[in-house]
Amino acid sequence: MSGCCRAPTSKSRPAVTTGPRIKVLPSVTDPSRVREWFHLRTFLASLLVPLITVVVTGSTGGPAAATGAFPTTISLPDGFAPEGLTIGRGTTVYVGSILDGAVWRGDLRTGRGAVFIPGTPGTDKAGLKVDRHNRLWTADFSGGGATVYDARTGARLQQYQFTDQPGSLINDLVITRTAAYFTDSTRPVLYVVPLGPGDRLPEADAVEVLTLSGPAADAGAFNNGIVALPDGDLLVVQMLLGRLVRVDATTGASRVVDLGGYSLSRGDGLVLRGHTLHVIRNLTNLAAEIRLDATFTSGTLVRELDSPAFQVPATGDRFGSSLYVVNGRFDTTPAPDVEYDIVRLPL
């Protein structure tokens, strides 16, 4: 089994078995983009103080390691610098690059894939989601906006500009039946793209700004992952304060979800199924499994999921009885030969 409850003592990390290496995109080798990423990584590192030392002993070539029909690891292009991951129709998975905004598309069953949307120097992508109309939405991180693509063809359908304020980081998103909501990790707001009749995409200027109040607006919180609740409210993890907050999607008012003192420090991506919430905690190299109560106002830690294949996991999604996470490796400066992958964690 590739994942288990987190051990109480630290241990060295064995070699990670990955699939065939894939050539890096030319845009990733551009020295100016590498320098830009380095400056961005330096900024993030000032926020994400490592809690543990990560030791990687290397990787081997050949097919991805597998248990049954599905691989336990899936290789991404070397130098890709991933952040967001989402699972679309069937076994299709999408991963976005925080380096140049490329999107990779692959198959969870075969472990094979390729760059689906080419990267563009000067752009970057964080969270990704596929809606029920097979549209791929991306949070364009430092670009201050979002882009919507046809998840089958890769054609760009619409682009939204939320803000031109320097330093804004559009980090993650969730799509409901009425709107798409985006977090900004440096500002106390959510950006809202209301959907039209039949879930029609609105015009580019239809963006709304929802001002947050209460704990969701606390300075230095670094609002990150976001999911929607059945009643329309939203859950947001605050990466630097280690809290989970519940936000009224209409008023922006918020309150802290009581986790009995458990900290979600370094909480990044959120995955919600029913009352089970998985919080991917990047530099702590684990995923916390939280059982939320009937009212979604409190929760209890069930277990901390760990894997020797974790290398600063960022975001993830569920497929069947497995949690898939992408290794962001935020503690490593990107280079054309840096390896990245997706890890399947049986639940």
XYZ file of N, CA and C in Angstrom, residues 12-18 55-61 65 72-73 307-311 339 341:
72
model
N 13.564 7.854 6.818
C 14.098 8.256 5.519
C 13.142 7.853 4.421
N 13.217 8.559 3.300
C 12.313 8.332 2.176
C 12.944 7.391 1.170
N 12.320 6.245 0.886
C 12.879 5.346 -0.108
C 12.726 5.895 -1.507
N 13.395 5.266 -2.443
C 13.309 5.703 -3.834
C 11.878 5.612 -4.320
N 11.497 6.568 -5.179
C 10.149 6.619 -5.724
C 10.176 6.047 -7.129
N 9.314 5.086 -7.408
C 9.257 4.515 -8.742
C 8.304 5.324 -9.592
N 8.761 5.794 -10.714
C 7.939 6.617 -11.594
C 7.924 6.027 -12.983
N 14.069 14.282 2.018
C 15.216 13.666 1.381
C 14.708 12.759 0.281
N 15.161 12.994 -0.955
C 14.754 12.186 -2.089
C 15.962 11.404 -2.559
N 15.851 10.109 -2.620
C 16.993 9.292 -2.996
C 17.047 9.008 -4.480
N 16.086 9.535 -5.233
C 16.149 9.370 -6.673
C 14.942 8.630 -7.199
N 14.968 8.297 -8.491
C 13.869 7.588 -9.114
C 14.417 6.668 -10.184
N 13.619 5.716 -10.580
C 14.026 4.790 -11.616
C 13.102 4.914 -12.794
N 13.567 4.504 -13.955
C 12.759 4.595 -15.151
C 11.825 3.416 -15.272
N 4.858 2.567 -11.149
C 4.521 1.502 -10.205
C 3.015 1.331 -10.142
N 0.384 3.541 -9.285
C 0.467 4.244 -8.004
C 1.165 5.581 -8.142
N 1.970 5.759 -9.194
C 2.554 7.062 -9.510
C 2.448 7.296 -11.002
N 2.672 9.079 2.746
C 3.200 8.187 1.721
C 4.670 8.484 1.522
N 5.507 7.456 1.355
C 6.917 7.707 1.054
C 7.121 8.397 -0.287
N 6.070 8.409 -1.120
C 6.160 9.073 -2.426
C 5.842 10.555 -2.358
N 5.346 11.057 -1.218
C 5.026 12.475 -1.106
C 6.293 13.325 -1.175
N 6.252 14.343 -2.014
C 7.316 15.325 -2.118
C 6.675 16.717 -2.199
N 12.154 16.228 -11.552
C 11.059 15.301 -11.824
C 9.837 15.619 -10.951
N 5.535 14.268 -10.237
C 4.598 13.190 -10.493
C 3.311 13.344 -9.693
